[in-house]
CSV table of C-alpha atoms in Angstrom, one decimal:
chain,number,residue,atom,x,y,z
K,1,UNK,CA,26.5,-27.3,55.2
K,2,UNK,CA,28.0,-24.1,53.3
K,3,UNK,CA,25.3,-24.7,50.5
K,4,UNK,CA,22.4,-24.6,53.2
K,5,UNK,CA,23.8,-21.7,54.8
K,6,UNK,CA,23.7,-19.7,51.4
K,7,UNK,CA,19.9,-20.9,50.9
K,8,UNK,CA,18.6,-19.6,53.6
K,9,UNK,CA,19.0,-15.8,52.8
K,10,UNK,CA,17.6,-16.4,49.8
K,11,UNK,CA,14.8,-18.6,50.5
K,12,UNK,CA,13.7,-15.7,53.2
K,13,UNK,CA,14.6,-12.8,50.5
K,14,UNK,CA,11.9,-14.7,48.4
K,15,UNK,CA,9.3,-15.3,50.9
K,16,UNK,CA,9.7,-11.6,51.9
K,17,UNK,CA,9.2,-10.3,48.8
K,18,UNK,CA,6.2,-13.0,48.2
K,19,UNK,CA,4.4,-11.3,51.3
K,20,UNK,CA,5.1,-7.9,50.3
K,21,UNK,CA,3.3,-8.6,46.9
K,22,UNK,CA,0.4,-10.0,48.6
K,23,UNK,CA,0.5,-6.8,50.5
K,24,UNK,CA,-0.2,-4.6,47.8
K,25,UNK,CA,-2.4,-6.7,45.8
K,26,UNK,CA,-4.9,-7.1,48.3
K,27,UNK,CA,-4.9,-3.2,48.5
K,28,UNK,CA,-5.9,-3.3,44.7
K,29,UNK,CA,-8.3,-5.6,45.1
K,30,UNK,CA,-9.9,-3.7,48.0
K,31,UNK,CA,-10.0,-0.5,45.9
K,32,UNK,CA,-11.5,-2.5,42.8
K,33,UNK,CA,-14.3,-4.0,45.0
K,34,UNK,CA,-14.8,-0.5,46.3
K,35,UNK,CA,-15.3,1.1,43.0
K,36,UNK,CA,-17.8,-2.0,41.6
K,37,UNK,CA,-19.6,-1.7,45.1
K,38,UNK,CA,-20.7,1.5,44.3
K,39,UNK,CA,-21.5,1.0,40.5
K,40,UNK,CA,-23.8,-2.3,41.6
K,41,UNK,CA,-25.8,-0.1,44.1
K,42,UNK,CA,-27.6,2.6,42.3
K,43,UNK,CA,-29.0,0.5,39.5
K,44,UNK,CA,-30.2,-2.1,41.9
K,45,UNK,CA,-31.8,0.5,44.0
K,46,UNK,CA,-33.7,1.5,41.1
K,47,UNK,CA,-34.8,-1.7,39.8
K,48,UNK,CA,-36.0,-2.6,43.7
K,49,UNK,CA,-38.0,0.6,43.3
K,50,UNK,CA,-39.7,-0.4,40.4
K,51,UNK,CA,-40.4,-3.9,41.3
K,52,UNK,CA,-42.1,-2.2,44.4
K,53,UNK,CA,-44.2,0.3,42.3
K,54,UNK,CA,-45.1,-2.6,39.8
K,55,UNK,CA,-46.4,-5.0,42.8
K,56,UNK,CA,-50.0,-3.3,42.9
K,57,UNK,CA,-50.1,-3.1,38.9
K,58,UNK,CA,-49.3,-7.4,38.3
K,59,UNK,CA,-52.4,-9.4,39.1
K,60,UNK,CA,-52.2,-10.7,42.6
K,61,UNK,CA,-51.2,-14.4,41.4
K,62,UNK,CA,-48.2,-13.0,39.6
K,63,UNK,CA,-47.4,-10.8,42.5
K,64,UNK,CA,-44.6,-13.4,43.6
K,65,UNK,CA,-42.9,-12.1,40.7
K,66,UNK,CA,-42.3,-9.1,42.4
K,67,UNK,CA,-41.7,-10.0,45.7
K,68,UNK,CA,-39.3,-12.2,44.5
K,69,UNK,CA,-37.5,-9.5,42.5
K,70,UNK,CA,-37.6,-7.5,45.8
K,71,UNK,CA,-35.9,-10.2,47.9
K,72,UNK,CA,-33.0,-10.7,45.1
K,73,UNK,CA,-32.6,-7.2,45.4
K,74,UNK,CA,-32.2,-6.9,49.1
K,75,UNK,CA,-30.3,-10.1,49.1
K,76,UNK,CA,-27.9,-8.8,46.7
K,77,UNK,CA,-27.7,-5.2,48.5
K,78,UNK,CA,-26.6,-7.2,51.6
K,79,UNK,CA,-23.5,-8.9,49.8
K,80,UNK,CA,-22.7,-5.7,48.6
K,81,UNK,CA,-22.7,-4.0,52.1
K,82,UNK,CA,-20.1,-7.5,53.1
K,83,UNK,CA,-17.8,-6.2,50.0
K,84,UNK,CA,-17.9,-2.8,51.5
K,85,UNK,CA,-16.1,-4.0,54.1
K,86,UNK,CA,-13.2,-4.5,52.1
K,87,UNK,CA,-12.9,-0.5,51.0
K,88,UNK,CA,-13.1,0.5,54.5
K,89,UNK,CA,-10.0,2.2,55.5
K,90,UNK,CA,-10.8,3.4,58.9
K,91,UNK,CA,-8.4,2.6,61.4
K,92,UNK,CA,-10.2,1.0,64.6
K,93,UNK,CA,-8.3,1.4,67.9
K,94,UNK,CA,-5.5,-1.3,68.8
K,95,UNK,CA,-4.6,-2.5,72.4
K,96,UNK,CA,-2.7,-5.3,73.6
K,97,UNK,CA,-4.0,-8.9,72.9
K,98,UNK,CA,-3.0,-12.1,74.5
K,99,UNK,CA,-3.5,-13.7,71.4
K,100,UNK,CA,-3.8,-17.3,73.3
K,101,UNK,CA,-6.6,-15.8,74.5
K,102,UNK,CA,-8.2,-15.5,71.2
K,103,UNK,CA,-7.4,-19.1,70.2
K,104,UNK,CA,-8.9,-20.5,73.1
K,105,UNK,CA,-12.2,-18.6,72.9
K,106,UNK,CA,-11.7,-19.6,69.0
K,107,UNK,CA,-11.2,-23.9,69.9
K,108,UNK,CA,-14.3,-23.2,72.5
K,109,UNK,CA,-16.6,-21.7,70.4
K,110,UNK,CA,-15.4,-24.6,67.2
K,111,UNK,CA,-15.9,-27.0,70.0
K,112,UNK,CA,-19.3,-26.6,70.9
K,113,UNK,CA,-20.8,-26.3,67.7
K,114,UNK,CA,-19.4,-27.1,63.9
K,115,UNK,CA,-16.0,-28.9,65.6
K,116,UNK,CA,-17.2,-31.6,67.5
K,117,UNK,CA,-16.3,-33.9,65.1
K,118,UNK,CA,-12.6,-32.9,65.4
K,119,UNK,CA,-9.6,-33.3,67.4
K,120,UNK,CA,-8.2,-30.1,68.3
K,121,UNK,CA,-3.7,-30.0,69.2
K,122,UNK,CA,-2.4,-27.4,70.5
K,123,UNK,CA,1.3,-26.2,70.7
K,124,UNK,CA,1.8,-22.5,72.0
K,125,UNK,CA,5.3,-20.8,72.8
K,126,UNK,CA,3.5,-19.3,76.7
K,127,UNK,CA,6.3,-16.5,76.5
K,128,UNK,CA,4.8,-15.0,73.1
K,129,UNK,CA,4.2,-11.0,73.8
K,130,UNK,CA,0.9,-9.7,73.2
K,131,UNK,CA,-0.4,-8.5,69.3
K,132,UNK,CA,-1.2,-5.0,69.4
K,133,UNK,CA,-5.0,-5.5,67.3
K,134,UNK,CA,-8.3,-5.6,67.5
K,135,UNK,CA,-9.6,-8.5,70.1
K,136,UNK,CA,-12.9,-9.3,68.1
K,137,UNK,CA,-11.6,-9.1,64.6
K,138,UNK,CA,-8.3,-11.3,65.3
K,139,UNK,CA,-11.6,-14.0,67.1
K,140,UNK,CA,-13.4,-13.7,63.8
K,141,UNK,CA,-10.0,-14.4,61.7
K,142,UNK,CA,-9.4,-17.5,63.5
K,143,UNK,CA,-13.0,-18.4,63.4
K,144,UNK,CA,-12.7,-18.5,59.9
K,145,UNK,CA,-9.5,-20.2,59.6
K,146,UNK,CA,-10.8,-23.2,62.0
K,147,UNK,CA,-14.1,-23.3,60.5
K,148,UNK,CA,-13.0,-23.6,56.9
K,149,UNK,CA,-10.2,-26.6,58.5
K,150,UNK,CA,-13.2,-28.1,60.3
K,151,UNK,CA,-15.3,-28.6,57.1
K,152,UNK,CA,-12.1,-29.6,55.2
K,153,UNK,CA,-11.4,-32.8,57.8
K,154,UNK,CA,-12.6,-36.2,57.2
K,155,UNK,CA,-16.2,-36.6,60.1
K,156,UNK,CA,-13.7,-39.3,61.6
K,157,UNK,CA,-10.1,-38.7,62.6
K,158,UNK,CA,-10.1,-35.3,61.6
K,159,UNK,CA,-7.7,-33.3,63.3
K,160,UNK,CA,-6.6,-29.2,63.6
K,161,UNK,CA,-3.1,-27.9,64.9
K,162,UNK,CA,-3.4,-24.3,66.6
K,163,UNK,CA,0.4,-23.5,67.2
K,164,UNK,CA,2.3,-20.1,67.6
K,165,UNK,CA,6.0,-18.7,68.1
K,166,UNK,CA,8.2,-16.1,67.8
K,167,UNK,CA,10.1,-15.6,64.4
K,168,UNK,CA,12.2,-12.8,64.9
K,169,UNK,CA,13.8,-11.2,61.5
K,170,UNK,CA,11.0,-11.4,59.4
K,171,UNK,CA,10.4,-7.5,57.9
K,172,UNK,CA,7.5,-6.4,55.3
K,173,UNK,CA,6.8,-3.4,53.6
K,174,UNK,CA,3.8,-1.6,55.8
K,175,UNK,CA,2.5,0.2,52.6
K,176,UNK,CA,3.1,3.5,54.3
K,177,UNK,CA,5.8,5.6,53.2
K,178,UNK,CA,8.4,2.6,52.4
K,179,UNK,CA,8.6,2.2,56.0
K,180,UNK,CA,9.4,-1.7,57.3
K,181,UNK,CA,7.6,-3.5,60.2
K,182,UNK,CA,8.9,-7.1,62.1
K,183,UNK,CA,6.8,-9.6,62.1
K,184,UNK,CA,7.7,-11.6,65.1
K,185,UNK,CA,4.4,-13.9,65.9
K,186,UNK,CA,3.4,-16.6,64.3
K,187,UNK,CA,0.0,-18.1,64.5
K,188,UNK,CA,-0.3,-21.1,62.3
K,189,UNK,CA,-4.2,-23.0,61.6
K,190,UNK,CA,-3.1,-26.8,60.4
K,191,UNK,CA,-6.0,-29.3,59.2
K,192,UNK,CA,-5.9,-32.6,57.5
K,193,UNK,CA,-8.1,-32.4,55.2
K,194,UNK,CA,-8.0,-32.8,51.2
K,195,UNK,CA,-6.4,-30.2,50.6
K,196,UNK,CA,-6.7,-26.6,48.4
K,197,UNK,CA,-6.7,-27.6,44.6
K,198,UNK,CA,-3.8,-26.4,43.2
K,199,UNK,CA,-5.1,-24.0,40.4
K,200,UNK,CA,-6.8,-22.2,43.1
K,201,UNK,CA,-4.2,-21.8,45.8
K,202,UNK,CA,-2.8,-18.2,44.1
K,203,UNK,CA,-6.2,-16.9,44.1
K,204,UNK,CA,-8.0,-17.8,47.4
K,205,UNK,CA,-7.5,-14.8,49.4
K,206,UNK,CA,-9.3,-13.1,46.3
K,207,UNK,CA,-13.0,-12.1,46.9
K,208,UNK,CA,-15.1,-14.6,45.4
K,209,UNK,CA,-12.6,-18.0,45.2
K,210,UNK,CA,-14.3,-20.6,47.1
K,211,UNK,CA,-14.5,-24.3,47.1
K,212,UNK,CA,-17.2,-24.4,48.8
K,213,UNK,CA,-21.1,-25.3,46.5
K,214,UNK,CA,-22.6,-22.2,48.9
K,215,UNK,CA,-19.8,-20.4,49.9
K,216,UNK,CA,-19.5,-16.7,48.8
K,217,UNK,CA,-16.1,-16.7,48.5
K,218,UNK,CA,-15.5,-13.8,50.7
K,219,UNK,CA,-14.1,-15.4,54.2
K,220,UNK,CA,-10.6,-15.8,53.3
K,221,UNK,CA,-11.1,-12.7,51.3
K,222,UNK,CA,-12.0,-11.0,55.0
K,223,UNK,CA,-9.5,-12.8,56.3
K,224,UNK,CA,-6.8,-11.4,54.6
K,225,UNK,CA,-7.9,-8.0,54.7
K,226,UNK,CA,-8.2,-7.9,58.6
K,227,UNK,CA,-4.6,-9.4,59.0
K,228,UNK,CA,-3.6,-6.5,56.3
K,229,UNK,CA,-5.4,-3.4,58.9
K,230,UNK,CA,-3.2,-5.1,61.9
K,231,UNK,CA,0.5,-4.9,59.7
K,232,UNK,CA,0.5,-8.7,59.5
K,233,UNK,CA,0.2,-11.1,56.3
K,234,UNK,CA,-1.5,-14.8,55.9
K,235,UNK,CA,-0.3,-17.6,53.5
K,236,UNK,CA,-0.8,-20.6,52.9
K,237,UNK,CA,0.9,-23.9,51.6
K,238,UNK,CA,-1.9,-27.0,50.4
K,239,UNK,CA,-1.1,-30.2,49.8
K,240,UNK,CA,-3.0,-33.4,50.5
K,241,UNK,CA,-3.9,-34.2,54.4
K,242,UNK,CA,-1.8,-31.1,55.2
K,243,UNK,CA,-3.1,-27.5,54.8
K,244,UNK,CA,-1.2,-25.0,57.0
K,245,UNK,CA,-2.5,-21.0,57.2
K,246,UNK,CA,0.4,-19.3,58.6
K,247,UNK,CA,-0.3,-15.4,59.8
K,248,UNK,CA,2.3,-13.2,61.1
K,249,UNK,CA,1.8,-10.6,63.2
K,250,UNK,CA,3.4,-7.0,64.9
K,251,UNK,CA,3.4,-7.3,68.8
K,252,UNK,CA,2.4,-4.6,70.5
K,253,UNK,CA,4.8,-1.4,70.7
K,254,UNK,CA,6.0,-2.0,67.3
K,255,UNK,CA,6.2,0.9,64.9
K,256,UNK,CA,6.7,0.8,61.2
K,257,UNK,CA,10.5,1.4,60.6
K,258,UNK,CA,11.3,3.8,57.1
């Protein structure tokens, strides 16, 4: 009993200082995908223009060519503009959210449409204070998260666990001035699926890591980087039939402590 009572400081020491280095990677990969956004942009401007200007030159049954080049361009200008996202440091207003709320519109909207093939348990602590956030970005976090556990689940007895709590004592750097939030809620996405392959589970909240044959890699990627704007963090443990994304969050009221 004394040996487990020794652990358990350090086991949360270690997981603390796990999140906080997620924490500040993600902030370097935001500012790398900022920097290459803007180097992709102005040469691919410049080679749609001269696609365009070449279009009346090419004879008209090679004028596919073109049009084609065109459409690459726009299609690539388009991912760019979703990688954008990432650089974007403007803070959007925050108000109370009953993050229940949230999950249900999330199970309702995974119901109707790409869920129906799976079983959906819930387990959710009904005293949990509200998340001081963003109502439609937390939706389209847990959109994500469900959606990728819906396409991870076997068509039959697939099955997805939407539980939260309160975890009191949990404290992560903010990444402003050294100060320290708490990070009392805890929203955890569970699926039974196959499972993350293993030499992929420390990069999948990088832009681009996917498992999927047309994924663009950039969900989790989102993911991530909305949890980051609200003070929270997101991990992940994979194995086989069990696949749990666990995000902790601020409630509302909650300042950054230095």
């Amino acid at each position: 009993l004394t040996l487990l009572v020794e652990l358990r400081p350090i086991e949360q020491q270690l997981r603390l200082a796990r999140e906080e280095r997620m924490v500040s990677e993600q902030q370097a990969n935001r500012e790398r995908i900022r920097n290459l956004a803007h180097e992709i942009k102005n040469p691919l401007a410049g080679i749609r223009g001269a696609a365009k200007l070449l279009e009346d030159a090419v004879p008209s049954n090679e004028r596919y060519l073109t049009e084609l080049i065109c459409a690459e361009a726009d299609r690539i200008r388009g991912l760019i503009d979703r990688m954008e996202v990432f650089g974007d440091t403007h803070t959007m207003p925050r108000d109370p959210v009953n993050i229940h709320e949230v999950l249900d519109r999330v199970r309702k909207v995974a119901e109707s449409s790409f869920g129906r093939h799976v079983n959906f348990i819930e387990s959710f602590d009904p005293s949990l204070p509200p998340v001081r956030g963003d109502r439609d970005q937390l939706i389209q976090v847990f959109l994500n998260l469900v959606r990728n556990a819906s396409d991870a689940v076997p068509e039959t007895g697939g099955e997805i666990i939407l539980t939260t709590g309160y975890r009191p004592g949990v404290r992560v750097s903010s990444g402003l001035g050294g100060g320290r939030v708490s990070l009392p809620l805890e929203v955890t996405v569970r699926d039974n699926g196959e499972g993350i392959p293993t030499d992929l589970m420390p990069h999948i909240f990088d832009p681009f890591v996917t498992t999927k044959p047309r994924g663009s890699g950039l969900g989790l990627a989102l993911v991530a980087k909305i949890i980051g704007d609200h003070g929270g963090v997101i991990e992940c443990d994979s194995i086989p039939n069990k696949t749990k994304f666990r995000v902790l969050l601020p409630k509302a009221g909650v300042q950054a402590e230095v």
